[in-house]
Coordinates of C-alpha atoms in Angstrom, one line a residue:
M274 CA 30.5 14.6 9.4
S275 CA 27.6 16.7 10.6
H276 CA 28.0 20.1 13.6
R277 CA 27.3 18.5 17.3
R278 CA 24.2 18.7 18.0
H279 CA 22.1 18.4 21.3
I280 CA 20.0 15.4 21.4
Y281 CA 17.3 14.0 23.9
I282 CA 16.2 10.9 24.3
Y283 CA 13.3 9.9 26.0
S284 CA 10.8 6.9 26.2
P285 CA 6.9 8.0 26.2
S286 CA 5.9 4.6 25.0
G287 CA 7.3 1.1 25.5
A288 CA 9.7 -0.1 28.1
V289 CA 13.5 -0.3 26.7
R290 CA 13.6 -4.2 27.0
D291 CA 17.1 -4.1 25.0
K292 CA 18.9 -2.3 26.8
V293 CA 21.9 -3.5 25.0
A294 CA 20.3 -1.7 21.8
F295 CA 19.7 1.2 23.7
R296 CA 23.2 1.8 24.7
R297 CA 25.0 1.1 21.3
G298 CA 22.6 3.9 20.4
V299 CA 23.6 6.3 22.5
A300 CA 27.2 5.2 21.7
R301 CA 26.7 5.5 17.9
L302 CA 25.2 9.2 18.0
K303 CA 27.8 10.4 20.6
A304 CA 30.7 8.6 18.3
L305 CA 29.2 11.1 15.7
G306 CA 29.7 13.9 17.7
H307 CA 26.9 14.6 19.6
E308 CA 25.4 15.9 22.9
V309 CA 23.9 13.3 24.0
E310 CA 20.9 14.2 26.7
I311 CA 19.3 10.3 28.6
D312 CA 16.1 11.8 30.5
E313 CA 15.7 10.7 33.8
A314 CA 13.3 8.2 32.9
A315 CA 14.3 6.7 30.1
L316 CA 15.2 3.0 31.3
K317 CA 12.0 3.0 33.9
S318 CA 9.7 0.3 33.6
W319 CA 6.4 -0.6 34.9
Q320 CA 3.8 -2.9 33.2
R321 CA 4.8 -2.9 29.7
F322 CA 5.3 1.0 30.1
A323 CA 8.3 2.8 30.4
G324 CA 7.3 4.0 33.8
D325 CA 3.3 4.8 34.4
D326 CA 1.4 7.7 32.7
A327 CA 2.4 10.1 34.8
T328 CA 6.3 9.6 34.5
R329 CA 6.1 9.4 30.7
L330 CA 4.3 12.7 30.8
A331 CA 6.5 14.5 33.0
A332 CA 9.1 12.9 30.2
I333 CA 7.5 14.2 27.6
G334 CA 7.3 18.1 29.2
R335 CA 11.3 17.3 29.8
A336 CA 11.8 17.0 26.4
A337 CA 9.8 19.9 25.3
A338 CA 11.8 21.8 28.2
S339 CA 15.1 20.5 27.0
G340 CA 15.8 23.0 24.2
A341 CA 17.5 20.0 22.4
D342 CA 17.8 20.1 18.4
V343 CA 16.4 16.9 18.4
A344 CA 13.7 14.6 21.3
L345 CA 14.3 11.0 19.9
I346 CA 12.5 8.4 21.3
T347 CA 14.1 5.4 22.5
R348 CA 11.4 3.2 20.7
G349 CA 7.8 2.5 20.5
G350 CA 5.2 -0.1 22.0
Y351 CA 2.0 1.1 23.1
G352 CA 1.1 3.8 25.8
L353 CA 0.5 7.2 24.0
T354 CA -2.9 6.3 23.2
R355 CA -3.9 6.4 26.6
I356 CA -2.4 9.9 27.5
L357 CA -3.2 11.8 24.6
D358 CA -5.4 14.4 27.0
A359 CA -3.3 14.8 29.4
L360 CA 0.1 15.8 26.9
P361 CA 1.5 18.9 26.6
Y362 CA 0.4 20.5 23.7
K363 CA 1.6 23.9 24.1
A364 CA 4.8 23.3 25.4
V365 CA 5.5 20.6 22.7
A366 CA 4.5 23.6 20.2
K367 CA 6.7 26.0 21.7
A368 CA 9.8 23.8 22.0
I369 CA 9.0 23.2 18.0
D370 CA 9.1 26.9 17.1
R371 CA 12.1 27.0 19.0
G372 CA 13.8 24.2 17.4
T373 CA 13.0 21.1 18.5
A374 CA 12.4 18.4 16.1
F375 CA 10.2 15.9 17.7
V376 CA 11.4 12.4 15.7
G377 CA 9.8 9.2 16.4
L378 CA 7.7 6.1 14.8
S379 CA 5.4 3.3 15.5
D380 CA 3.0 4.6 18.7
F381 CA 4.4 7.4 18.1
T382 CA 2.1 7.8 15.3
A383 CA -0.7 8.7 18.4
F384 CA 1.7 11.7 19.9
Q385 CA 1.9 13.1 16.1
L386 CA -1.2 12.7 14.7
A387 CA -3.0 14.2 18.0
L388 CA 0.0 17.6 18.3
L389 CA -0.7 18.2 14.2
A390 CA -4.9 18.4 15.3
K391 CA -4.5 20.0 18.3
T392 CA -1.7 22.9 17.0
G393 CA -1.3 22.6 14.0
Q394 CA 2.7 21.5 14.1
V395 CA 5.1 19.7 12.1
S396 CA 7.2 16.6 13.5
W397 CA 9.2 14.1 12.0
A398 CA 8.1 10.4 11.3
G399 CA 11.7 8.6 11.2
P400 CA 14.1 6.2 13.4
A401 CA 13.8 5.5 17.1
L402 CA 17.2 4.8 19.6
G403 CA 17.0 1.6 19.8
E404 CA 15.8 -0.2 17.1
D405 CA 17.7 2.2 14.2
F406 CA 21.1 3.5 15.9
G407 CA 21.1 0.4 17.9
A408 CA 20.3 -1.9 15.5
E409 CA 23.2 -4.6 15.9
A410 CA 24.7 -4.3 12.2
G411 CA 24.8 -0.7 12.7
P412 CA 22.7 1.9 11.4
D413 CA 21.4 2.0 7.5
D414 CA 22.7 4.5 5.9
I415 CA 19.6 6.3 4.2
M416 CA 18.7 6.5 7.5
E417 CA 21.3 8.2 9.2
A418 CA 22.1 10.3 6.0
C419 CA 18.2 11.8 6.5
F420 CA 18.9 12.2 10.7
D421 CA 21.3 13.9 9.1
D422 CA 19.7 16.6 6.8
L423 CA 17.4 17.2 9.4
L424 CA 20.3 18.0 12.1
E425 CA 21.9 20.3 9.4
G426 CA 18.3 22.0 8.2
Q427 CA 19.7 20.6 4.8
G428 CA 16.6 17.8 4.0
E429 CA 14.3 19.0 1.8
G430 CA 12.7 16.1 0.6
T431 CA 12.9 12.1 -0.9
G432 CA 12.4 9.8 -3.9
W433 CA 12.0 6.6 -4.0
R434 CA 11.1 3.8 -7.0
M435 CA 8.0 2.5 -7.4
P436 CA 7.7 -1.4 -7.8
A437 CA 8.2 -2.6 -11.0
R438 CA 4.7 -3.8 -11.6
D439 CA 3.2 -0.4 -10.5
A440 CA 3.9 1.3 -13.7
E441 CA 0.4 2.4 -15.3
V442 CA 0.1 3.6 -11.9
A443 CA -0.4 7.3 -12.7
L444 CA 0.4 10.7 -10.3
K445 CA -0.6 14.6 -11.8
S446 CA 1.3 16.8 -9.3
I447 CA 0.5 17.4 -6.1
H448 CA 1.5 21.1 -4.2
G449 CA 0.8 22.3 -0.9
A450 CA -0.6 19.0 0.1
T451 CA -0.8 18.3 4.1
L452 CA 1.4 14.9 4.4
W453 CA 0.2 12.7 7.3
G454 CA -0.2 9.1 8.5
G455 CA 2.8 6.9 10.3
N456 CA 1.6 3.2 11.6
L457 CA -1.5 2.7 10.3
R458 CA -3.0 0.5 13.1
V459 CA -2.6 3.3 15.7
L460 CA -3.7 6.3 12.6
V461 CA -7.2 3.7 12.9
S462 CA -7.6 3.8 16.6
L463 CA -7.6 7.4 16.6
L464 CA -10.9 7.6 14.0
G465 CA -13.8 9.8 15.4
T466 CA -11.6 11.4 18.6
P467 CA -9.9 14.9 18.9
Y468 CA -6.6 13.5 17.9
F469 CA -7.4 12.5 14.6
P470 CA -6.2 15.5 12.1
A471 CA -9.0 16.6 9.4
V472 CA -6.5 16.9 6.4
D473 CA -8.5 17.5 3.5
K474 CA -6.5 17.0 0.2
G475 CA -3.6 15.7 1.7
V476 CA -1.3 12.5 1.1
L477 CA -1.0 10.2 3.6
F478 CA 1.3 7.5 4.4
L479 CA 0.9 4.0 6.0
E480 CA 3.2 1.7 7.5
D481 CA 2.8 -0.7 10.0
L482 CA 4.5 -4.3 11.1
G483 CA 2.5 -7.6 12.1
E484 CA -0.3 -7.1 10.2
H485 CA -1.9 -9.9 8.2
P486 CA -3.5 -8.6 5.1
Y487 CA -6.5 -9.1 5.9
R488 CA -5.6 -6.9 8.6
I489 CA -4.6 -4.1 6.5
E490 CA -7.2 -4.6 4.3
R491 CA -10.0 -4.1 6.8
M492 CA -8.2 -0.9 8.6
L493 CA -8.1 0.9 5.1
D494 CA -11.4 -0.3 4.4
Q495 CA -12.5 1.4 7.5
L496 CA -10.6 4.9 6.3
R497 CA -12.1 4.9 3.1
H498 CA -16.1 4.0 4.8
A499 CA -15.1 6.8 7.3
G500 CA -14.3 9.3 3.5
V501 CA -10.7 9.6 4.8
L502 CA -9.5 7.9 1.8
G503 CA -11.4 9.2 -0.8
R504 CA -10.8 13.5 0.3
Q505 CA -6.8 13.4 -0.2
K506 CA -4.7 14.2 -3.4
A507 CA -2.4 11.0 -3.1
V508 CA -2.3 7.6 -0.3
V509 CA 1.7 6.5 -0.3
L510 CA 1.6 2.9 1.5
G511 CA 5.1 2.2 3.2
Q512 CA 6.9 -0.8 4.5
F513 CA 4.3 -3.4 5.8
T514 CA 6.1 -6.2 7.0
G515 CA 6.8 -8.7 9.6
F516 CA 3.6 -10.7 9.5
R517 CA 3.2 -14.9 8.0
A518 CA 0.8 -15.7 5.2
V519 CA -1.6 -18.9 6.0
P520 CA -2.6 -21.8 4.0
H521 CA -6.4 -20.7 3.7
D522 CA -5.4 -17.2 1.9
R523 CA -5.1 -19.1 -1.1
G524 CA -3.8 -16.0 -3.3
F525 CA -5.0 -13.3 -1.1
K526 CA -2.0 -11.3 0.1
L527 CA -0.9 -7.8 0.6
Q528 CA -1.3 -7.1 -3.1
T529 CA -4.7 -8.3 -3.3
V530 CA -5.5 -5.8 -0.9
I531 CA -3.4 -2.8 -2.8
D532 CA -5.0 -3.9 -6.2
R533 CA -8.4 -3.6 -4.6
L534 CA -7.7 -0.4 -3.2
R535 CA -7.1 0.7 -6.1
S536 CA -10.0 -0.3 -8.3
L537 CA -12.1 1.3 -5.2
L538 CA -10.5 4.9 -5.0
K539 CA -10.5 7.8 -7.7
V540 CA -7.7 8.8 -5.1
P541 CA -4.1 7.2 -6.5
V542 CA -2.1 4.6 -4.4
L543 CA 1.3 4.9 -4.7
A544 CA 3.6 2.1 -3.2
G545 CA 7.3 1.4 -2.0
L546 CA 7.9 4.5 0.0
P547 CA 11.0 3.5 2.2
F548 CA 9.4 4.1 5.4
G549 CA 8.5 1.4 8.3
H550 CA 9.7 -1.0 10.6
V551 CA 12.4 -1.7 8.6
P552 CA 16.0 -0.4 8.4
T553 CA 15.8 1.9 5.4
K554 CA 13.2 4.6 6.4
V555 CA 13.7 8.3 5.2
L556 CA 12.8 11.0 7.7
L557 CA 9.4 12.6 6.8
P558 CA 7.7 15.5 7.7
V559 CA 4.2 14.9 9.7
G560 CA 1.9 17.7 8.8
A561 CA 4.0 19.9 6.6
P562 CA 3.1 20.9 2.8
V563 CA 4.5 19.0 0.2
E564 CA 5.3 18.9 -3.1
M565 CA 4.6 15.4 -4.9
A566 CA 5.4 14.0 -8.4
A567 CA 6.3 11.2 -10.0
Q568 CA 8.5 10.9 -13.3
E569 CA 7.6 7.3 -14.9
R570 CA 8.5 5.1 -11.7
E571 CA 10.4 7.7 -10.1
V572 CA 8.7 9.3 -7.0
F573 CA 9.6 12.9 -5.3
L574 CA 8.4 13.8 -2.7
V575 CA 9.3 17.7 -1.5
W576 CA 8.9 20.4 1.3
G577 CA 10.2 24.1 2.5
H578 CA 13.2 23.5 4.8
G579 CA 13.1 24.1 8.4
V580 CA 10.1 23.0 9.1
G581 CA 8.8 21.0 12.1
G582 CA 12.0 22.4 14.2
S583 CA 15.9 21.6 13.5
R584 CA 16.9 25.3 13.0
H585 CA 20.1 24.9 11.2
H586 CA 19.0 25.4 7.0
H587 CA 20.9 25.7 4.2
G588 CA 19.2 23.2 1.4
H589 CA 19.4 19.9 -0.7
G590 CA 17.8 16.2 -0.4
H591 CA 18.4 12.7 -1.3
D592 CA 17.0 10.5 -3.8
H593 CA 16.7 7.6 -2.2
D594 CA 16.4 4.2 -4.9
H595 CA 14.1 1.6 -2.9
A596 CA 12.8 -1.0 -5.8

């Protein structure tokens, strides 16, 4: 059981549609003993957004000023790319220096990459309140253990098992590479803008929801043609879920996309990272230097403690088997 922490809940993107999941998530965090502060505009709604652009910008400002241990988004959706030119980067960077960890995924990728590009600060790819803590079946154990590690300042890395078919993928040990990435669709939408981080020799992780493999391939090719993939030390694929095959695919599937990408890149492409729009997700420090190594199918990803907010330092990591 973790110590009592201050968690600030806010909505920087889409309007909360599932109020039941929202309430379940808040109740779950409170049951864990945390102080949960809900932003005044967390349940606002305007068009498809959690309030208009000014409302959501103000909410981000309040999250930065909250002094919380964790600023956690209610959900993703869409809305952050609209306001990247107005985000309070300095206030968020100062909040991180003071120990606030900004956590989220999906549309939040835009915030995280813009923050990295503009300030070099680390944020955390991880859960959202509704879909994770408010899940009807209850939160996933691994996700919760990783979140707890962040709160305790103990999370120093993660590990997973690559799919059996990837047993031949070779990975040389990587040292001091910047970990970055997130939602593929959102990341590609930032290409060519000032909000796309110029990361060389990094470890790029990617996931997506509801994108057919041909769309995933097209986006990966955009990153490849733009020179982004070839500049990395490794490309790590998380979970690509929520798409439906169609009859005229005729054998073209996600594995086809991965196999082709491997044939075109000198950079190793690893699969099986437990991250994405799935219950079992680890927390990943976006913008932090990492070490990465593989032993047969086991992959180890390690970072120093105390990165990206969360001011409580001790020291162990979890190993997560994700076949």
